[in-house]
Amino acid sequence: ECWDPLLPVKSFNTMVDTVIIPKLKACTDGWDPKRDSTPIHAWLHPWIPYIPERLEEMYPVIRYKIGVALAEWHPSDSSATAILQPWVKVFKPAHMEALLKRCVLPKLALSLREMAINPAAQQLDAFRWNIAWVGTAPIEHLAAIFEFEFFPRWLSVLFQWLTRSPDYDEVTRWYLNWKSLFPEPLATHEKVKVHFTRALDIMNNVVAGAQIVGGYLQPGTKENLDYLKVTEQRSIPATS
């Protein structure tokens, strides 16, 4: 960097071709993401401002090595996000998406699918493993995982709970607690928001049914649900 303003372009290009690129390629070929303590981006990314096109030659090797390292990876291991996050704005979006779809997203989906939903004793490990990828994996894909692997079972548990004469205040707290756990980019995604709205509809329908048949409701239950419904509707942007 210090010599860059002083070197003629031809001399710089010669040095890149004969010294820098061969050295970087050799280091990239020898890099082992499972054993090396220094992440590759720490010594490769500083070269991006100077030789961005030439570094592209090494990216397929890096993605291949990361993919191999992820073959035995489990979502509980946070090292994968540490390796991949620095490459989000370096790899082309299509290349990063392909890597994630092949090596990461299926395992995240499986972990969420296997997570029991139990209001009495909820374990959140798999939930936290998934939301840890916000900012690294495309939000659309993460929202889709929750849409298919979490919310159908979550809504089923809610409905079953409501049919057993529950404490409605407890149900409402459960709903609000789950909603608060989602990071903002996920919480505001339409594929997530629609299911929280659906949950409120289920709760309101059950409460309305209880009123019709003369079931007991805690004081203020209907008013609280009406307020939540209005708040939810205000958070949904109007579509033209």
Tab-separated table of C-alpha atoms in Angstrom:
chain	number	residue	atom	x	y	z
A	1	GLU	CA	0.000	0.000	0.000
A	2	CYS	CA	2.845	2.397	0.812
A	3	TRP	CA	4.560	1.663	-2.502
A	4	ASP	CA	1.420	1.768	-4.643
A	5	PRO	CA	1.566	5.504	-5.499
A	6	LEU	CA	5.286	5.216	-6.396
A	7	LEU	CA	5.212	2.110	-8.606
A	8	PRO	CA	4.629	2.500	-12.334
A	9	VAL	CA	1.559	0.603	-13.477
A	10	LYS	CA	3.629	-1.805	-15.559
A	11	SER	CA	5.907	-2.607	-12.621
A	12	PHE	CA	2.931	-3.094	-10.327
A	13	ASN	CA	1.243	-5.457	-12.800
A	14	THR	CA	4.456	-7.435	-13.188
A	15	MET	CA	4.798	-7.763	-9.437
A	16	VAL	CA	1.169	-8.888	-9.201
A	17	ASP	CA	1.624	-11.549	-11.883
A	18	THR	CA	4.983	-12.905	-10.750
A	19	VAL	CA	4.912	-12.504	-6.973
A	20	ILE	CA	1.570	-11.630	-5.390
A	21	ILE	CA	-0.863	-13.868	-7.302
A	22	PRO	CA	1.325	-17.020	-7.129
A	23	LYS	CA	1.799	-16.465	-3.410
A	24	LEU	CA	-1.908	-15.868	-2.749
A	25	LYS	CA	-2.878	-18.881	-4.851
A	26	ALA	CA	-0.442	-21.104	-2.974
A	27	CYS	CA	-1.790	-19.905	0.363
A	28	THR	CA	-5.370	-20.369	-0.825
A	29	ASP	CA	-4.642	-23.889	-2.036
A	30	GLY	CA	-3.105	-24.727	1.333
A	31	TRP	CA	-5.845	-23.124	3.404
A	32	ASP	CA	-7.815	-25.531	5.578
A	33	PRO	CA	-10.900	-23.883	7.122
A	34	LYS	CA	-11.206	-26.664	9.720
A	35	ARG	CA	-7.639	-26.364	11.009
A	36	ASP	CA	-6.247	-22.901	10.275
A	37	SER	CA	-6.776	-20.493	13.149
A	38	THR	CA	-6.453	-17.394	10.930
A	39	PRO	CA	-9.511	-16.940	8.687
A	40	ILE	CA	-8.691	-16.574	5.004
A	41	HIS	CA	-10.480	-13.250	4.659
A	42	ALA	CA	-8.043	-11.703	7.166
A	43	TRP	CA	-5.153	-11.917	4.680
A	44	LEU	CA	-7.007	-12.030	1.354
A	45	HIS	CA	-9.531	-9.213	1.688
A	46	PRO	CA	-6.888	-6.462	2.086
A	47	TRP	CA	-5.939	-7.145	-1.541
A	48	ILE	CA	-9.458	-6.562	-2.894
A	49	PRO	CA	-9.041	-2.792	-3.470
A	50	TYR	CA	-5.928	-3.410	-5.598
A	51	ILE	CA	-6.570	-6.599	-7.595
A	52	PRO	CA	-10.288	-7.417	-7.332
A	53	GLU	CA	-10.550	-9.156	-10.711
A	54	ARG	CA	-7.505	-11.336	-10.124
A	55	LEU	CA	-8.832	-12.510	-6.766
A	56	GLU	CA	-11.955	-13.799	-8.510
A	57	GLU	CA	-9.784	-16.666	-9.775
A	58	MET	CA	-9.430	-17.956	-6.212
A	59	TYR	CA	-13.050	-17.702	-5.109
A	60	PRO	CA	-14.205	-21.066	-6.585
A	61	VAL	CA	-11.447	-22.824	-4.609
A	62	ILE	CA	-12.462	-20.979	-1.433
A	63	ARG	CA	-16.137	-21.872	-1.888
A	64	TYR	CA	-15.229	-25.495	-2.555
A	65	LYS	CA	-13.130	-25.693	0.603
A	66	ILE	CA	-15.859	-24.057	2.677
A	67	GLY	CA	-18.390	-26.502	1.236
A	68	VAL	CA	-16.200	-29.469	2.154
A	69	ALA	CA	-15.752	-28.119	5.677
A	70	LEU	CA	-19.528	-27.720	6.032
A	71	ALA	CA	-20.238	-31.336	5.072
A	72	GLU	CA	-20.085	-32.399	8.722
A	73	TRP	CA	-21.237	-29.070	10.126
A	74	HIS	CA	-24.107	-28.839	12.611
A	75	PRO	CA	-26.154	-25.642	13.083
A	76	SER	CA	-25.110	-25.480	16.731
A	77	ASP	CA	-21.569	-24.635	15.558
A	78	SER	CA	-21.370	-20.861	15.142
A	79	SER	CA	-18.010	-21.002	13.346
A	80	ALA	CA	-19.785	-21.321	9.990
A	81	THR	CA	-21.266	-17.827	10.219
A	82	ALA	CA	-17.855	-16.487	11.240
A	83	ILE	CA	-16.335	-17.978	8.090
A	84	LEU	CA	-19.094	-17.024	5.648
A	85	GLN	CA	-20.290	-13.617	6.848
A	86	PRO	CA	-17.178	-11.717	5.641
A	87	TRP	CA	-17.822	-13.085	2.128
A	88	VAL	CA	-21.431	-11.913	1.819
A	89	LYS	CA	-20.455	-8.740	-0.040
A	90	VAL	CA	-17.479	-10.312	-1.812
A	91	PHE	CA	-18.907	-13.405	-3.507
A	92	LYS	CA	-21.447	-12.759	-6.219
A	93	PRO	CA	-24.962	-13.141	-4.744
A	94	ALA	CA	-25.754	-16.141	-6.936
A	95	HIS	CA	-22.559	-17.910	-5.838
A	96	MET	CA	-23.174	-17.262	-2.154
A	97	GLU	CA	-26.805	-18.321	-2.468
A	98	ALA	CA	-25.812	-21.579	-4.179
A	99	LEU	CA	-23.311	-22.357	-1.417
A	100	LEU	CA	-25.838	-21.668	1.328
A	101	LYS	CA	-28.596	-23.648	-0.376
A	102	ARG	CA	-26.283	-26.614	-0.769
A	103	CYS	CA	-24.508	-26.661	2.604
A	104	VAL	CA	-26.340	-24.550	5.189
A	105	LEU	CA	-30.049	-23.943	4.616
A	106	PRO	CA	-31.122	-27.626	4.513
A	107	LYS	CA	-29.476	-28.224	7.887
A	108	LEU	CA	-31.084	-25.129	9.379
A	109	ALA	CA	-34.479	-26.285	8.108
A	110	LEU	CA	-33.989	-29.757	9.579
A	111	SER	CA	-32.989	-28.372	12.971
A	112	LEU	CA	-36.119	-26.211	13.121
A	113	ARG	CA	-38.297	-29.117	11.935
A	114	GLU	CA	-37.004	-31.256	14.797
A	115	MET	CA	-37.554	-28.561	17.449
A	116	ALA	CA	-40.551	-29.395	19.617
A	117	ILE	CA	-42.997	-26.570	20.310
A	118	ASN	CA	-43.994	-26.880	23.918
A	119	PRO	CA	-45.511	-23.911	25.790
A	120	ALA	CA	-44.823	-25.629	29.104
A	121	ALA	CA	-41.079	-26.150	28.550
A	122	GLN	CA	-39.831	-24.550	25.371
A	123	GLN	CA	-36.287	-25.241	24.189
A	124	LEU	CA	-35.031	-22.477	21.892
A	125	ASP	CA	-31.646	-23.770	20.744
A	126	ALA	CA	-32.678	-24.569	17.161
A	127	PHE	CA	-34.592	-21.298	16.916
A	128	ARG	CA	-31.485	-19.363	17.921
A	129	TRP	CA	-29.303	-21.327	15.485
A	130	ASN	CA	-31.579	-20.223	12.650
A	131	ILE	CA	-31.919	-16.548	13.527
A	132	ALA	CA	-28.132	-16.343	13.947
A	133	TRP	CA	-27.952	-16.447	10.146
A	134	VAL	CA	-29.799	-13.153	9.714
A	135	GLY	CA	-27.314	-10.927	7.929
A	136	THR	CA	-25.479	-13.846	6.329
A	137	ALA	CA	-28.175	-15.888	4.586
A	138	PRO	CA	-30.772	-14.142	2.373
A	139	ILE	CA	-33.724	-13.126	4.528
A	140	GLU	CA	-36.125	-14.559	1.948
A	141	HIS	CA	-34.714	-18.045	2.468
A	142	LEU	CA	-34.730	-17.785	6.257
A	143	ALA	CA	-38.335	-16.573	6.214
A	144	ALA	CA	-39.254	-19.524	3.998
A	145	ILE	CA	-37.709	-21.942	6.491
A	146	PHE	CA	-39.886	-20.537	9.267
A	147	GLU	CA	-42.907	-20.485	6.971
A	148	PHE	CA	-42.698	-24.218	6.255
A	149	GLU	CA	-40.855	-25.732	9.230
A	150	PHE	CA	-42.068	-23.680	12.191
A	151	PHE	CA	-45.344	-21.819	11.788
A	152	PRO	CA	-47.664	-24.681	10.748
A	153	ARG	CA	-46.750	-26.585	13.931
A	154	TRP	CA	-46.734	-23.416	16.032
A	155	LEU	CA	-50.256	-22.510	14.902
A	156	SER	CA	-51.408	-26.086	15.518
A	157	VAL	CA	-50.075	-25.968	19.084
A	158	LEU	CA	-51.796	-22.616	19.623
A	159	PHE	CA	-55.139	-23.927	18.373
A	160	GLN	CA	-54.963	-27.083	20.499
A	161	TRP	CA	-54.065	-25.007	23.546
A	162	LEU	CA	-57.015	-22.677	22.955
A	163	THR	CA	-59.500	-25.558	22.813
A	164	ARG	CA	-58.628	-26.634	26.367
A	165	SER	CA	-60.066	-23.681	28.322
A	166	PRO	CA	-56.689	-21.997	28.821
A	167	ASP	CA	-55.628	-18.933	30.719
A	168	TYR	CA	-55.982	-16.431	27.882
A	169	ASP	CA	-53.574	-14.002	29.473
A	170	GLU	CA	-50.958	-16.746	29.456
A	171	VAL	CA	-51.678	-17.509	25.805
A	172	THR	CA	-51.332	-13.823	24.935
A	173	ARG	CA	-47.996	-13.595	26.766
A	174	TRP	CA	-46.816	-16.705	24.895
A	175	TYR	CA	-47.778	-15.096	21.586
A	176	LEU	CA	-46.072	-11.801	22.407
A	177	ASN	CA	-42.947	-13.523	23.675
A	178	TRP	CA	-42.548	-15.509	20.462
A	179	LYS	CA	-43.089	-12.393	18.401
A	180	SER	CA	-40.414	-10.524	20.358
A	181	LEU	CA	-37.843	-13.261	19.691
A	182	PHE	CA	-37.736	-12.660	15.939
A	183	PRO	CA	-35.073	-10.196	14.750
A	184	GLU	CA	-36.494	-7.172	12.969
A	185	PRO	CA	-35.608	-8.291	9.402
A	186	LEU	CA	-37.508	-11.550	9.983
A	187	ALA	CA	-40.310	-10.092	12.094
A	188	THR	CA	-41.200	-7.600	9.354
A	189	HIS	CA	-40.984	-10.090	6.488
A	190	GLU	CA	-44.396	-10.838	5.008
A	191	LYS	CA	-43.917	-14.617	5.269
A	192	VAL	CA	-43.506	-14.220	9.025
A	193	LYS	CA	-45.966	-11.406	9.705
A	194	VAL	CA	-48.854	-13.247	8.024
A	195	HIS	CA	-48.578	-16.106	10.509
A	196	PHE	CA	-48.648	-13.850	13.549
A	197	THR	CA	-51.742	-12.207	12.071
A	198	ARG	CA	-53.256	-15.646	11.535
A	199	ALA	CA	-52.528	-16.505	15.166
A	200	LEU	CA	-54.430	-13.429	16.304
A	201	ASP	CA	-57.346	-14.412	14.079
A	202	ILE	CA	-57.410	-17.866	15.666
A	203	MET	CA	-57.298	-16.365	19.157
A	204	ASN	CA	-60.078	-13.900	18.368
A	205	ASN	CA	-62.254	-16.590	16.782
A	206	VAL	CA	-61.887	-18.861	19.806
A	207	VAL	CA	-62.661	-16.002	22.202
A	208	ALA	CA	-65.720	-15.044	20.130
A	209	GLY	CA	-66.875	-18.650	20.224
A	210	ALA	CA	-66.448	-18.798	23.979
A	211	GLN	CA	-68.581	-15.673	24.333
A	212	ILE	CA	-71.330	-17.150	22.181
A	213	VAL	CA	-71.538	-20.380	24.167
A	214	GLY	CA	-71.147	-18.600	27.498
A	215	GLY	CA	-67.642	-19.790	28.306
A	216	TYR	CA	-65.609	-18.013	30.971
A	217	LEU	CA	-63.091	-15.378	29.835
A	218	GLN	CA	-60.665	-13.496	32.022
A	219	PRO	CA	-61.620	-9.811	32.274
A	220	GLY	CA	-60.106	-7.768	29.454
A	221	THR	CA	-59.245	-10.761	27.244
A	222	LYS	CA	-61.277	-9.638	24.250
A	223	GLU	CA	-60.112	-6.038	24.597
A	224	ASN	CA	-56.451	-7.110	24.708
A	225	LEU	CA	-56.841	-9.250	21.583
A	226	ASP	CA	-58.690	-6.468	19.770
A	227	TYR	CA	-55.840	-4.099	20.601
A	228	LEU	CA	-53.222	-6.566	19.343
A	229	LYS	CA	-55.194	-7.070	16.142
A	230	VAL	CA	-55.388	-3.324	15.477
A	231	THR	CA	-51.671	-2.935	16.203
A	232	GLU	CA	-50.861	-5.792	13.849
A	233	GLN	CA	-52.967	-4.307	11.055
A	234	ARG	CA	-51.285	-0.916	11.425
A	235	SER	CA	-47.873	-2.555	11.016
A	236	ILE	CA	-48.845	-4.038	7.642
A	237	PRO	CA	-48.085	-1.537	4.862
A	238	ALA	CA	-50.899	-0.845	2.460
A	239	THR	CA	-50.515	-2.332	-1.008
A	240	SER	CA	-51.580	-0.576	-4.148
